Every structure is written in C-alpha cells, then in structure tokens.
Amino acid sequence: MKFFIDTADVAELRRWHELGFLDGVTTNPSLIAKSGRKIFEVLEEICAIAPVPVSAEVVATDAEGMLKEAAKLRAIAPNIVIKAPLTWDGLKATRALADQGVPVNVTLCFSAAQALLAAKAGAAYISPFIGRLDDIGEDGMQLIRDIRVIYDNYPWLDTEILAASIRSSDHVKEAALAGADVATIPPKAMEALAQHDLTDKGLAAFLKDWEGTGQTLL
Ligand code: E4P
C-alpha cells in the first residue's frame, strides 16, 4: 500500500520524506487555507520535496473552468495530479485531462457507483472519503471493499483506490485489508501508526535491564 500524506504543511512533508514514508501528497482547498500560504507558492515547494504525485484541487465548478485551472496547476511541476470533484462537470474534465495524459484524482466519492463512473472517465485515482461516511453513521470501509470488488471485476479499469478522509491508524489497517492501493494519511494518524503501549513498556523494561548490566554497546 502506498502512503500519501494528507497535508499542505511543508515541514510535515519534509519530515515524512526524510523518514522514507512519502509516496505522495494530497491537498485540498481546506488544507491550503489551513497552511495560510499562497496556493502556487506552497504547491511549488511541496512538489520540490520529492518527485512523488502531488494532488492539487481545482475550484471551478464547470468543466471548462476546471480545465483552465488544471493547466495552470500542471505548469507548477510535472508531478502535479489534478484533483477534480465527482460531479458531471468533474467527470467531463477528468475525461478530457485523461485523454491528454494528465493524471486525475477524482475526489469527494461517497458511493461505489460514483467510483465506477470515475474509473470509466479515466481517473488515475478515486478518493472515497471513509471518515466522512463514518461521521454520518455509515460504514466508510465498506465503500472501499465494494469498490475493490467492482474494479477487480473489470481489470481493464486501472484506477487506483485512494482511501481518503482517514482519521486513525485503524482506518489505515482496515483500508489495507480491504485492498486500497493508497491511503492518504493526515500527519496525526501517521504518527499514531507506530504507537503501541506494549512497545513503549517493552522498551522501557529492556533499557532498565540493560542499565543493570553496566555494559555499553559502543
Ligand atoms: C484527501 O484527498 C481529502 O481531501 C481528505 O482526506 C479529506 O479528509 P477530511 O474528511 O478529514 O477533511
């Protein structure tokens, strides 16, 4: 499973890249707003960290406007992936971009039928939002499972399932079990992936016993 980081915080992205866990980046208008920075400047900086796919979202709601914005975003760096919403205009723009060889991440997916449409439109990635479905009492992970089955039924659909709106390390584990190709993980959930109380307790006990031997390794 590929790990994308779901943030526009450059310091966080550098940190995860240095640790070797940055397979890609996803941003959205809310994350850009949270960064407090100018979109073109921050995306340029993010793209320079590593040659990994960086999703940049259009904000126009009509296909023509989306295509104009996509051209400007793509000019930032070759690793920009255009993020378009799952609307008929978004799907129209996705088809046009895919025909030009531009990778598109179709976002705001909340049903398997929507995911099928995105794949048929030529999306490189589909982003089902797990956490937001859980928030309204639905089973977000079931959507990932359903999309996996549908895409596997038609192997010529080569859209990757990008599990989005991840809130916890459990979401990452469940998405991996369900066969998501990618998880886009916010820094907090990423941090939590390595955490286990027994790891902390075990390490403390080993270090205490080691100290008692009076030895050193170096
Ligand atoms: C990623 O592509 C999405 O924009 C993001 O995962 C949404 O997460 P949220 O539902 O926590 O805002």
mmCIF file of C-alpha atoms and ligand atoms in Angstrom, residues 6 26-28 31 57 83 105 107 127 129 132 162 164-167 184, ligand 1:
data_model
loop_
_atom_site.group_PDB
_atom_site.id
_atom_site.type_symbol
_atom_site.label_atom_id
_atom_site.label_comp_id
_atom_site.label_asym_id
_atom_site.label_seq_id
_atom_site.Cartn_x
_atom_site.Cartn_y
_atom_site.Cartn_z
ATOM 1 C CA ASP A 6 -2.819 14.473 3.506
ATOM 2 C CA THR A 26 -2.842 15.146 -1.303
ATOM 3 C CA THR A 27 -4.068 18.681 -0.739
ATOM 4 C CA ASN A 28 -7.490 20.269 -0.962
ATOM 5 C CA LEU A 31 -5.748 22.224 3.645
ATOM 6 C CA GLU A 57 -7.559 20.549 -6.478
ATOM 7 C CA LYS A 83 -7.916 16.734 -8.248
ATOM 8 C CA ASN A 105 -7.599 12.189 -8.689
ATOM 9 C CA THR A 107 -12.368 13.368 -5.081
ATOM 10 C CA SER A 127 -10.803 9.105 -3.428
ATOM 11 C CA PHE A 129 -13.973 9.526 1.922
ATOM 12 C CA ARG A 132 -16.963 11.500 6.454
ATOM 13 C CA LEU A 162 -7.013 6.090 -2.703
ATOM 14 C CA ALA A 164 -9.196 9.338 1.945
ATOM 15 C CA SER A 165 -10.664 11.101 4.960
ATOM 16 C CA ILE A 166 -8.646 8.793 7.192
ATOM 17 C CA ARG A 167 -8.875 9.608 10.884
ATOM 18 C CA THR A 184 -3.787 9.368 2.207
HETATM 19 C C1 E4P B 1 -7.958 13.868 0.611
HETATM 20 O O1 E4P B 1 -7.800 13.795 -0.571
HETATM 21 C C2 E4P B 1 -9.139 14.516 1.221
HETATM 22 O O2 E4P B 1 -9.239 15.808 0.792
HETATM 23 C C3 E4P B 1 -9.066 14.410 2.706
HETATM 24 O O3 E4P B 1 -8.625 13.104 3.055
HETATM 25 C C4 E4P B 1 -10.345 14.782 3.396
HETATM 26 O O4 E4P B 1 -10.253 14.461 4.763
HETATM 27 P P1 E4P B 1 -11.276 15.012 5.854
HETATM 28 O O5 E4P B 1 -12.603 14.384 5.631
HETATM 29 O O6 E4P B 1 -10.677 14.619 7.173
HETATM 30 O O7 E4P B 1 -11.334 16.503 5.655
#
